[in-house]
Tab-separated table of C-alpha atoms in Angstrom:
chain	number	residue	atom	x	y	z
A	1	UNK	CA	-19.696	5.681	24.992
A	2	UNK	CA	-19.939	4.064	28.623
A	3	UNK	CA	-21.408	1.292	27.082
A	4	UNK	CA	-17.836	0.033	25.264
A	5	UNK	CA	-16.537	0.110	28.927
A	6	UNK	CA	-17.185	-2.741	31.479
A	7	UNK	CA	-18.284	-3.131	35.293
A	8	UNK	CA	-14.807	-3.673	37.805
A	9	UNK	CA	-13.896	-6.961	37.858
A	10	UNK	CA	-14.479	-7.790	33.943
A	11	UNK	CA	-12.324	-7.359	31.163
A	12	UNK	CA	-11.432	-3.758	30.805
A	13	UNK	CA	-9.943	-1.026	28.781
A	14	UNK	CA	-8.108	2.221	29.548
A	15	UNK	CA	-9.496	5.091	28.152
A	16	UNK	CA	-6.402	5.571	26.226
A	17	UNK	CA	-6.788	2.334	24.578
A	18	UNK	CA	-9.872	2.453	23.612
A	19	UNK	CA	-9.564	5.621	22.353
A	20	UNK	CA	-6.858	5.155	20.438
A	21	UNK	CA	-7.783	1.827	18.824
A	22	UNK	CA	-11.197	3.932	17.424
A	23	UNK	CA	-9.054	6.000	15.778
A	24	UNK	CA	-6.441	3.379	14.051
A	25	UNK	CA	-9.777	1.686	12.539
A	26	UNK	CA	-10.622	5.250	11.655
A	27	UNK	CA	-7.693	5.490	9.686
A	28	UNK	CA	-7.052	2.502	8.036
A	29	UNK	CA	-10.802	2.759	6.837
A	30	UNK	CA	-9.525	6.342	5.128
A	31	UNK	CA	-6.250	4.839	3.816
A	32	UNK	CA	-7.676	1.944	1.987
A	33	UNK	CA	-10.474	4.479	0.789
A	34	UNK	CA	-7.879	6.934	-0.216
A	35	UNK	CA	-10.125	9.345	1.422
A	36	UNK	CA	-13.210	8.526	-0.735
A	37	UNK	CA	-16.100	9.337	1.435
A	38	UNK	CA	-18.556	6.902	-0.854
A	39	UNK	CA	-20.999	9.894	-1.808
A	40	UNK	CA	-19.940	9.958	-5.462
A	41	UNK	CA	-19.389	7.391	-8.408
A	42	UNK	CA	-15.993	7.711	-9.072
A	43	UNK	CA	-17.132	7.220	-13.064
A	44	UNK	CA	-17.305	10.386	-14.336
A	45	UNK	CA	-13.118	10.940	-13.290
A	46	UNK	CA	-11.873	8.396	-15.789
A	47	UNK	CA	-9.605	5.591	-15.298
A	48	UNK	CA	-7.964	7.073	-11.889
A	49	UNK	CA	-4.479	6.494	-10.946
A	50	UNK	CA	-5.216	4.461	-7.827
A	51	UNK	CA	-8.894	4.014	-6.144
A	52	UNK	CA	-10.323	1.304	-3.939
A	53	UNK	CA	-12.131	-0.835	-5.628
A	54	UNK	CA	-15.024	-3.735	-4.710
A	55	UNK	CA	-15.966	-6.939	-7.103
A	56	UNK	CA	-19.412	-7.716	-6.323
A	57	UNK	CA	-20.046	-12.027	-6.448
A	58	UNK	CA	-23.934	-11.285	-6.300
A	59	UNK	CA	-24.358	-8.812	-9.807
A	60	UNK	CA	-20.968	-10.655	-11.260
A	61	UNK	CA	-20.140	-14.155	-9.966
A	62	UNK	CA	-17.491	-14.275	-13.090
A	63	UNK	CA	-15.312	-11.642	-10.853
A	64	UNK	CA	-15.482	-9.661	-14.263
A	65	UNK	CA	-16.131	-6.246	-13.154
A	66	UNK	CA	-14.939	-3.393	-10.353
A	67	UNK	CA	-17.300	-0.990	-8.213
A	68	UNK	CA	-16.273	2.285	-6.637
A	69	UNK	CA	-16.572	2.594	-2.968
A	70	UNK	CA	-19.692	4.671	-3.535
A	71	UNK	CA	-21.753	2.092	-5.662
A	72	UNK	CA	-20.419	-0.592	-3.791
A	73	UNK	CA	-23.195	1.162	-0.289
A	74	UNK	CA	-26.071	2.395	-2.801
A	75	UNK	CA	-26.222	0.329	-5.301
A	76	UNK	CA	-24.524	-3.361	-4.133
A	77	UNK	CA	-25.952	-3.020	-0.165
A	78	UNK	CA	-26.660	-6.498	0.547
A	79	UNK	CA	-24.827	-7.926	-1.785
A	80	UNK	CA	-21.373	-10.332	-1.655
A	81	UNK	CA	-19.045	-8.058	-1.392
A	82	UNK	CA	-15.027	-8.431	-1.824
A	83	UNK	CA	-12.832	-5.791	-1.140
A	84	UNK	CA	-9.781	-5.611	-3.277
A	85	UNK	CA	-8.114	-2.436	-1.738
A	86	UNK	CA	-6.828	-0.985	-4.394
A	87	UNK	CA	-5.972	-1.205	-8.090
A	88	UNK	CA	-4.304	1.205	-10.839
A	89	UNK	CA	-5.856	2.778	-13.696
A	90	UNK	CA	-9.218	1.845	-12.874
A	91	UNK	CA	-12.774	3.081	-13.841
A	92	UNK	CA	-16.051	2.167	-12.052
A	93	UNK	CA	-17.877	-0.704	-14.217
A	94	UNK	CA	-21.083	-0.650	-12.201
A	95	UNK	CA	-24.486	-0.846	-14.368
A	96	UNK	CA	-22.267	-1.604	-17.553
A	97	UNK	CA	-23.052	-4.460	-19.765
A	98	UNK	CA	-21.566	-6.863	-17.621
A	99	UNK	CA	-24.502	-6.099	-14.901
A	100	UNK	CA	-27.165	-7.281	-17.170
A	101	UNK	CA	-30.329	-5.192	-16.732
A	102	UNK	CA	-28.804	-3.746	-13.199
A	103	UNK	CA	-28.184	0.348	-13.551
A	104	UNK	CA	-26.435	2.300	-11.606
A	105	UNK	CA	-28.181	4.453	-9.223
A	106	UNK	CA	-25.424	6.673	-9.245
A	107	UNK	CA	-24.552	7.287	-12.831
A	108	UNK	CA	-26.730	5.225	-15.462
A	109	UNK	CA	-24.697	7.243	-18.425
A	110	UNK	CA	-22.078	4.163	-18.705
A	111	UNK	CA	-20.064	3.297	-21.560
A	112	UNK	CA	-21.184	-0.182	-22.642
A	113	UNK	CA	-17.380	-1.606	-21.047
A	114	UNK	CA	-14.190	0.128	-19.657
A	115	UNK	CA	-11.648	-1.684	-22.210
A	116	UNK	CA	-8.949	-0.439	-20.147
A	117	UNK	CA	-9.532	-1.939	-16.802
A	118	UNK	CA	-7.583	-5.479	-16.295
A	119	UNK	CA	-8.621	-8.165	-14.050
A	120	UNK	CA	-7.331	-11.174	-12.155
A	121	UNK	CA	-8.525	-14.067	-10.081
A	122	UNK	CA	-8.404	-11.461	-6.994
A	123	UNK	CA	-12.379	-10.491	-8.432
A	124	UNK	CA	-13.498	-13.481	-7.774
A	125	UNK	CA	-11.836	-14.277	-4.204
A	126	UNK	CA	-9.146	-16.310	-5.481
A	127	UNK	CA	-5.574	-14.887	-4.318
A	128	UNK	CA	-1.805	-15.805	-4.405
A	129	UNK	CA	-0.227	-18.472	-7.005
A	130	UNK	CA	-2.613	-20.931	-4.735
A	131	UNK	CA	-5.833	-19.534	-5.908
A	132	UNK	CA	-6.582	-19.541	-1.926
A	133	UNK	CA	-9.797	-17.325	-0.640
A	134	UNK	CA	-8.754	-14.608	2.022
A	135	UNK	CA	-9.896	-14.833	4.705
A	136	UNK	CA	-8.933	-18.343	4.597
A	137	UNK	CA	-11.840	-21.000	6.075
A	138	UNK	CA	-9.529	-24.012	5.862
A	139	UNK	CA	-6.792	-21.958	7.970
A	140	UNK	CA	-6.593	-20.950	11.630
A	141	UNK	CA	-4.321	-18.690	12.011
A	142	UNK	CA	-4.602	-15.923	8.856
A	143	UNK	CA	-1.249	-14.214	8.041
A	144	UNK	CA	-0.743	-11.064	6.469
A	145	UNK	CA	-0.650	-11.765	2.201
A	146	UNK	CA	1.836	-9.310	0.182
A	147	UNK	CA	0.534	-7.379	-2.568
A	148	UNK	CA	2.848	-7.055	-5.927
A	149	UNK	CA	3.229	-3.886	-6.937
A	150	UNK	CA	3.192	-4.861	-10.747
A	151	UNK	CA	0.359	-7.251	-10.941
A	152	UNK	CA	-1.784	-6.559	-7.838
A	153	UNK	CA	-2.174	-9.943	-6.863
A	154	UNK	CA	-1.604	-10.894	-2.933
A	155	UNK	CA	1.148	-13.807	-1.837
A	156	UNK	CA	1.660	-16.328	0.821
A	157	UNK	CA	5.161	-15.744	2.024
A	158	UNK	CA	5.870	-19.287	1.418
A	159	UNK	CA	4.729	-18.597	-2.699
A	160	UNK	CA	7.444	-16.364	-3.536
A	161	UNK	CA	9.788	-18.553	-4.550
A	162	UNK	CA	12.268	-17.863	-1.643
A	163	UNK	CA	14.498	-20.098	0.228
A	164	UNK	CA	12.822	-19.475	3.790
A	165	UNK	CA	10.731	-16.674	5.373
A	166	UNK	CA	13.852	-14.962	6.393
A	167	UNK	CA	14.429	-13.515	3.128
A	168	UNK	CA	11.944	-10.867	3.453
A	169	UNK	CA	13.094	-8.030	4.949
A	170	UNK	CA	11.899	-7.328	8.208
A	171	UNK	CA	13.022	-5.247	11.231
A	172	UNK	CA	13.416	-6.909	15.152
A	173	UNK	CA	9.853	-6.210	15.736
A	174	UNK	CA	9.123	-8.632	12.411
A	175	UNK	CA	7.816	-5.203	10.508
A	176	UNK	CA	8.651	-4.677	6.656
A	177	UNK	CA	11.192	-3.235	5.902
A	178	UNK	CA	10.447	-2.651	2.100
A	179	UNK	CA	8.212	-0.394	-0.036
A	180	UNK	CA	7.036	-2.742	-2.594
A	181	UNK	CA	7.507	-6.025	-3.407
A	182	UNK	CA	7.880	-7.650	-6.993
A	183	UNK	CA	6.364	-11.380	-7.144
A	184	UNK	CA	8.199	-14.247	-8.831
A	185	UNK	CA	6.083	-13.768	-12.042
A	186	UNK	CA	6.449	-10.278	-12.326
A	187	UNK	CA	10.406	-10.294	-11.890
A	188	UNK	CA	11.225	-11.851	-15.175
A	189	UNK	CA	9.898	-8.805	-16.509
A	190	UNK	CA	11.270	-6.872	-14.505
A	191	UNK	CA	14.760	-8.369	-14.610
A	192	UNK	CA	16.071	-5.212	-15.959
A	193	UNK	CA	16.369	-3.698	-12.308
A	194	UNK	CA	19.086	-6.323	-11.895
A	195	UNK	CA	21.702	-3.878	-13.317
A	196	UNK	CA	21.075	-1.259	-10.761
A	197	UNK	CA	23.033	-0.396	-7.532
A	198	UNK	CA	21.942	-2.557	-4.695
A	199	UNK	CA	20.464	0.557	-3.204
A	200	UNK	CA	17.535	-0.306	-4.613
A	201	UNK	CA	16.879	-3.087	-3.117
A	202	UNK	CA	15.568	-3.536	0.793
A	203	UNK	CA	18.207	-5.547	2.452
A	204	UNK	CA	17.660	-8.755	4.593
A	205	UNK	CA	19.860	-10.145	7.137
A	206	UNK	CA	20.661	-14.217	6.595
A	207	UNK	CA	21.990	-16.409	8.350
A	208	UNK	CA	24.852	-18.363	6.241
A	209	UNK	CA	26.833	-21.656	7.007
A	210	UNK	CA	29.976	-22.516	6.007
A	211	UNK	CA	32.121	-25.625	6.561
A	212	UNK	CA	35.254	-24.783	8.059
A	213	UNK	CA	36.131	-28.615	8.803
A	214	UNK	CA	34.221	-31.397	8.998
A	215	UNK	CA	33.985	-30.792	12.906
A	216	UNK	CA	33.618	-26.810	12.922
A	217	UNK	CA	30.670	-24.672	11.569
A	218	UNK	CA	30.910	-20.718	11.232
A	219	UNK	CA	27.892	-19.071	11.161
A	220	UNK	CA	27.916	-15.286	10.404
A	221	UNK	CA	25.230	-12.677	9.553
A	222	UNK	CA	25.538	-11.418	6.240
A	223	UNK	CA	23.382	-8.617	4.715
A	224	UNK	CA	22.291	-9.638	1.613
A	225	UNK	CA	19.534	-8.764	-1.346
A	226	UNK	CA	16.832	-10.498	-2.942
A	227	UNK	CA	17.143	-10.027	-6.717
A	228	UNK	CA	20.215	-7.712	-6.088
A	229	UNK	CA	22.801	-6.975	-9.474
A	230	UNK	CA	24.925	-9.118	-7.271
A	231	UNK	CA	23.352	-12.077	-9.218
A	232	UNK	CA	25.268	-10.742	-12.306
A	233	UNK	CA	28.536	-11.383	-11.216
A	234	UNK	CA	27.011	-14.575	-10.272
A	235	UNK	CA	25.842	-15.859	-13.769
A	236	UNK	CA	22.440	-15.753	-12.649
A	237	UNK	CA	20.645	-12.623	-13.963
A	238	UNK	CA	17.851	-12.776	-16.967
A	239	UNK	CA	19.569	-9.838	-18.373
A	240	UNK	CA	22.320	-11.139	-20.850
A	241	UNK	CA	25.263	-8.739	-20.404
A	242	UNK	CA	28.258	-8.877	-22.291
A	243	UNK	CA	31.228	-9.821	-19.750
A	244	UNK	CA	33.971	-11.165	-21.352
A	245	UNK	CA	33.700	-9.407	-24.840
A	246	UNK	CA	36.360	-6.274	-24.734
A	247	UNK	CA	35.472	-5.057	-28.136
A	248	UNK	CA	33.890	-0.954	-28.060
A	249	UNK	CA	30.295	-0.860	-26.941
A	250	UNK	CA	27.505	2.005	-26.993
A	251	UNK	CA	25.788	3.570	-24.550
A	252	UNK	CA	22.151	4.994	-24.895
A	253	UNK	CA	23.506	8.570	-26.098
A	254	UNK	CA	25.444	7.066	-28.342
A	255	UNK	CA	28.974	7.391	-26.577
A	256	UNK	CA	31.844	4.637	-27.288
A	257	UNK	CA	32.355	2.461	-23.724
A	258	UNK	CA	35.017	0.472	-23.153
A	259	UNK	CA	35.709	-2.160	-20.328
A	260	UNK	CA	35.578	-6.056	-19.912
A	261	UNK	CA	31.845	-5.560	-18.952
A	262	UNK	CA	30.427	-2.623	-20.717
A	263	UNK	CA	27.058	-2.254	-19.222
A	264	UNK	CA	28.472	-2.743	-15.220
A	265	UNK	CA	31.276	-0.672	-15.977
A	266	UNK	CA	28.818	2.228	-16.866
A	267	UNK	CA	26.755	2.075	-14.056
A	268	UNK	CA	30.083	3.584	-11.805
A	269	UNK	CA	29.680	6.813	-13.965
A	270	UNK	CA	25.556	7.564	-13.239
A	271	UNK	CA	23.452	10.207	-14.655
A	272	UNK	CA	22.130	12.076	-11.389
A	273	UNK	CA	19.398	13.525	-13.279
A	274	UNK	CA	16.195	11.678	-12.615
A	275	UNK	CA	12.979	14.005	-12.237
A	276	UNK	CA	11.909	13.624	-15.789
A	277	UNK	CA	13.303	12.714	-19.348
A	278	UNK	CA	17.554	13.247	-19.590
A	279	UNK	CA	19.771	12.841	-22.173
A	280	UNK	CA	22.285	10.330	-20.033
A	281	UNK	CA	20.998	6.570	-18.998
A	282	UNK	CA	22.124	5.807	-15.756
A	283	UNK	CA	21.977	2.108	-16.430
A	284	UNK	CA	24.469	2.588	-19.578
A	285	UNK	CA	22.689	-0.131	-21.450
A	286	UNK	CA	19.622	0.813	-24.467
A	287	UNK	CA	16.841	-1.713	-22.747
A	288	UNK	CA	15.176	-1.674	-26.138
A	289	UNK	CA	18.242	-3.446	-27.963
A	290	UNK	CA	19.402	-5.969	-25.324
A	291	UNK	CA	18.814	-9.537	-24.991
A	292	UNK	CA	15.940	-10.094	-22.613
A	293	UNK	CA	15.865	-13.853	-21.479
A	294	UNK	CA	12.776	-15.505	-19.547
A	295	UNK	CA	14.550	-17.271	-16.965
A	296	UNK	CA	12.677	-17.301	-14.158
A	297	UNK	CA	13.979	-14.659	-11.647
A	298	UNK	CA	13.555	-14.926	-7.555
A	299	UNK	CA	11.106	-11.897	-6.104
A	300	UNK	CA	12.569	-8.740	-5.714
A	301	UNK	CA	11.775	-7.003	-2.374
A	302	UNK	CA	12.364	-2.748	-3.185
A	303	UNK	CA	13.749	-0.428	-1.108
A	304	UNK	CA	12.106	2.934	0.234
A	305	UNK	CA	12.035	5.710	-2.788
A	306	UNK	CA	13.335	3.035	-5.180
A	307	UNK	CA	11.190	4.404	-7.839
A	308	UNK	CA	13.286	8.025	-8.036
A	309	UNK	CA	16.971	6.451	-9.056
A	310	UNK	CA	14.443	4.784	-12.383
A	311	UNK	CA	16.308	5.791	-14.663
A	312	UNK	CA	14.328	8.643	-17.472
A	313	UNK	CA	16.084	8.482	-20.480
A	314	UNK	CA	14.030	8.627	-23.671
A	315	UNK	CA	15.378	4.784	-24.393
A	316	UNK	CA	14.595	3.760	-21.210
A	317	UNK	CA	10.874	5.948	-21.061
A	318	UNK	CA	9.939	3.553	-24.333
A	319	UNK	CA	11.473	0.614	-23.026
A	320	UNK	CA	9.187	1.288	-19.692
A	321	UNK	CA	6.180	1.896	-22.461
A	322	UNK	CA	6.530	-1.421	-23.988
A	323	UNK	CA	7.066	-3.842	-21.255
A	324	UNK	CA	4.015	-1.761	-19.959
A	325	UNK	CA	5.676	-0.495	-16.644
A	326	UNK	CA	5.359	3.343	-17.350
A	327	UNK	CA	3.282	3.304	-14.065
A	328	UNK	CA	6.399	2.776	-12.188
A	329	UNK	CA	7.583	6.408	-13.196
A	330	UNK	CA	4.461	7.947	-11.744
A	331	UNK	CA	4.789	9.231	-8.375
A	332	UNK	CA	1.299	8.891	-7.650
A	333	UNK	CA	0.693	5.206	-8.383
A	334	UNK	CA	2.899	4.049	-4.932
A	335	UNK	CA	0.697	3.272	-2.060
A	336	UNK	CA	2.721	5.834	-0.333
A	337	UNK	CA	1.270	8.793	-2.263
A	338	UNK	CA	-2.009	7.262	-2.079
A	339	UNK	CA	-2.026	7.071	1.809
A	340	UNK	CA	-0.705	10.190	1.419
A	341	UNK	CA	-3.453	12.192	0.045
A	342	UNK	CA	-5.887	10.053	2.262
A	343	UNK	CA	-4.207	11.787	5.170
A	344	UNK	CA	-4.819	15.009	3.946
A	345	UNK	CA	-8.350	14.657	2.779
A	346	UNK	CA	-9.395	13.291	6.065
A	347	UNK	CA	-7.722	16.341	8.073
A	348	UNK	CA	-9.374	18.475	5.667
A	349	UNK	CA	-12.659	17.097	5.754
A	350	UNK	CA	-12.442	17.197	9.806
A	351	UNK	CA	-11.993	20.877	9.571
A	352	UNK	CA	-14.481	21.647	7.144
A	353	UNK	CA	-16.832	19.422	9.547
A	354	UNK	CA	-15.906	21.835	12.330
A	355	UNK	CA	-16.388	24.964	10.485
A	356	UNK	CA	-19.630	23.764	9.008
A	357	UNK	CA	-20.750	23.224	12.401
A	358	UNK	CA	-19.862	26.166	13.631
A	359	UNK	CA	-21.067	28.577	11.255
A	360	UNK	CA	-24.549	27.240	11.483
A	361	UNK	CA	-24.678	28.408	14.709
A	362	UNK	CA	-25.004	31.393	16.116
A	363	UNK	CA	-22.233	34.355	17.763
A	364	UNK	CA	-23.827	32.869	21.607
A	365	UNK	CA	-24.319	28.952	20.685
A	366	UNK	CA	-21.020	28.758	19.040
A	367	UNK	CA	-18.580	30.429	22.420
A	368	UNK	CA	-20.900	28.123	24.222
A	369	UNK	CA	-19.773	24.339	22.184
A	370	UNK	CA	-16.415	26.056	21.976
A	371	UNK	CA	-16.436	26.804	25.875
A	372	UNK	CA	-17.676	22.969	26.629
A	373	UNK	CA	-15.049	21.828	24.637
A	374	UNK	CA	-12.223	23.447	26.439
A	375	UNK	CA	-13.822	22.392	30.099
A	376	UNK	CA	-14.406	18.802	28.949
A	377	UNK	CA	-10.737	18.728	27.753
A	378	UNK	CA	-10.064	20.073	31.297
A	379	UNK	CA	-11.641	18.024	32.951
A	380	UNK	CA	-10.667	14.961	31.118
A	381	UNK	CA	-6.854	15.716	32.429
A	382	UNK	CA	-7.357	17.210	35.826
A	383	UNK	CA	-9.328	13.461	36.574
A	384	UNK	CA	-7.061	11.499	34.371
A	385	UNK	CA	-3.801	13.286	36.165
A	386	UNK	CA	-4.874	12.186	39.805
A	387	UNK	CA	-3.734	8.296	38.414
A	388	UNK	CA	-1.596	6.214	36.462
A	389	UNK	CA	-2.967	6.568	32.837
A	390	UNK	CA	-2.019	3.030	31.839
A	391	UNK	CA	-5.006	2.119	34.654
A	392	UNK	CA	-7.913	0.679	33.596
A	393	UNK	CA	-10.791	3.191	32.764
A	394	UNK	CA	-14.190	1.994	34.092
A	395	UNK	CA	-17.653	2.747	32.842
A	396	UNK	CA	-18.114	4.427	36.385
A	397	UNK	CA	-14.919	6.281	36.191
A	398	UNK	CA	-16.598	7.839	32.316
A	399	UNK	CA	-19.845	8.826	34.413
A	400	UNK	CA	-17.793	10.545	37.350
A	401	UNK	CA	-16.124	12.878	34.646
A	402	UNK	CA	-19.190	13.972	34.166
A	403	UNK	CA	-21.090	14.473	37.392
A	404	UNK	CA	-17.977	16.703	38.041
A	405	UNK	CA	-18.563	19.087	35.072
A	406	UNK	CA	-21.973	19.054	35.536
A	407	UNK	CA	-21.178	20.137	39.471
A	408	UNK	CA	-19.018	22.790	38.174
A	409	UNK	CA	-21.434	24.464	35.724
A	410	UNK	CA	-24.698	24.311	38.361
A	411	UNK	CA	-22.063	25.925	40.687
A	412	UNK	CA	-21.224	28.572	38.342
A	413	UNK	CA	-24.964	29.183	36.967
């Protein structure tokens, strides 16, 4: 441990830091690895909800096949190895027929190929409309990419089809300030969300200019939406709504609606109901009858818990089925859920570590490791408290914690 400290007068740490920093790498290791400790294939579960998943350039240069975290250390060590974080109804592919004469060491009783699992360029290091590698060789400076929360793939800001940077939302600190984003490509598709309430969607703050005269500019902040149902007012949207026609429409259930524009008219009178299949549509509009254009939408940046106000009507569950977006209804397929559960797997597995531990040792061993504990801890704050704990922590200042515990034991023994 002394050794990740330096000698006074070079570049140092505070013990706070550095401790703290270990365990942010500790966790972001766990949340990409949903907890996965890498022992088992992953194989034998089926196509699982979310897992991390590796593509392996060395066995499958075609970026035609997915390992498990656990075949991607025993059976692909050495190898060139991307890591795709995550990706949705997946199943391990290692030592299938797209290995060749390569097994898996893990679990050679493979199906011949998962016919389920999809794949994009991201398998063979190719990201973003650009086809870019990430990290990037040709670029200095590497930002952050977006993922898409319908197709997976990551984005440069500046390929999402949006007027400037600005428009994704992002607090004063420049953090996001969505849950999922919806790429260019993806929101045709999933142009249907246009006829929601705005809630829905994460809000940005733009700055607009107006001409007041030719010698006078306002400029105001307005909060505004990307991919908002304000675009139906605006002639815009990719859903084709009727707005003009005042003749009696139907809703999903069936019911006679009236109004100059049927399907916005509905969504004032919601169904609250959205936990699983109900009889009222809260978007007032049967999906699987209505004109679905492919214009090409902007991206849609989502708001936090957007997935809940889905609506779950039967006509909007099969509409969901066929446009292949059923996922969306699953509480388990956000990246939420998944960090979730990685949370609580690694605070279980720390406790079953300390139990383990403990109950391999004996009634006079184990009050002795509890007993060091509690005067390290001690001793830790009693040093730590005589300073200012931003200070810098020396390697010297690590050793003196210890000569002082060691003191206080040979004094006690």
């Amino acid at each position: 441990m002394a050794d990740a400290f330096e000698e006074d007068g070079e570049n140092t740490v505070s013990i706070g830091e550095f401790l703290q920093d270990l365990e942010e790498q500790e966790l972001e290791a766990d949340l990409v690895l949903g907890g996965d400790e890498g022992k088992e294939c992953t194989y034998s579960k089926g196509y699982m909800k979310r897992q991390a998943i590796f593509s392996c350039l060395t066995c499958t240069p075609n970026g035609n096949a997915g390992v498990c975290t656990a075949c991607s250390l025993s059976c692909h060590d050495g190898h060139e190895i991307l890591e795709l974080w995550t990706k949705r109804n997946f199943r391990c592919d290692c030592g299938n027929s797209k290995f060749g004469e390569f097994f898996c060491k893990l679990d050679a009783s493979k199906d011949v190929e998962n016919t389920k699992n999809s794949y994009n360029h991201n398998f063979k290091g190719s990201y973003c409309t650009c086809g870019r590698p990430y990290p990037d060789p040709d670029v200095e400076d590497q930002l952050e990419n977006l993922q898409c929360c319908i197709c997976e793939d990551w984005f440069h800001e500046e390929h999402l089809g949006l007027e400037s940077s600005d428009m994704v939302p992002r607090d004063d600190k420049g953090e996001p300030q969505f849950e999922d984003l919806i790429c260019q490509g993806c929101a045709t598709v999933c142009s249907f969300l246009k006829l929601y309430p705005d809630s829905i969607f994460a809000p940005v703050q733009q700055q607009t200019t107006t001409n007041a005269s030719k010698d006078k500019e306002v400029v105001e902040d307005a909060p505004l939406t990307v991919g908002s149902s304000k675009e139906l007012s605006n002639g815009s949207s990719s859903v084709e709504t009727p707005v003009t026609d005042n003749s009696p429409k139907e809703d999903c259930n069936g019911k006679a609606v009236l109004g100059e524009n049927a399907a916005t008219n509905t969504l004032l009178n919601q169904c609250n109901t959205v936990a699983g299949p109900s009889t009222k549509c809260v978007v007032g509009l049967n999906l699987l009858e209505a004109p679905i254009s492919l214009e090409k939408s902007k991206s849609m940046f989502l708001s936090k818990d957007w997935r809940e106000g889905l609506c779950r009507c039967l006509n909007c569950i099969e509409f969901y089925k066929q446009k292949g977006l059923v996922f969306l209804l699953d509480k388990e397929d956000t990246i939420a859920e998944y960090e979730k559960m990685a949370k609580q797997k690694r605070a279980q597995h720390e406790q079953d570590q300390s139990a383990e531990l403990l109950n391999n040792l004996g009634h006079v061993e184990k009050m002795e490791v509890l007993t060091g504990i509690a005067d390290l801890k001690d001793e830790i704050g009693t040093y730590l408290a005589s300073f200012d704990p931003s200070k810098a922590v020396t390697s010297a200042d690590v050793h003196k914690i210890f000569e002082n515990l060691a003191q206080k034991r040979r004094r006690m023994s």
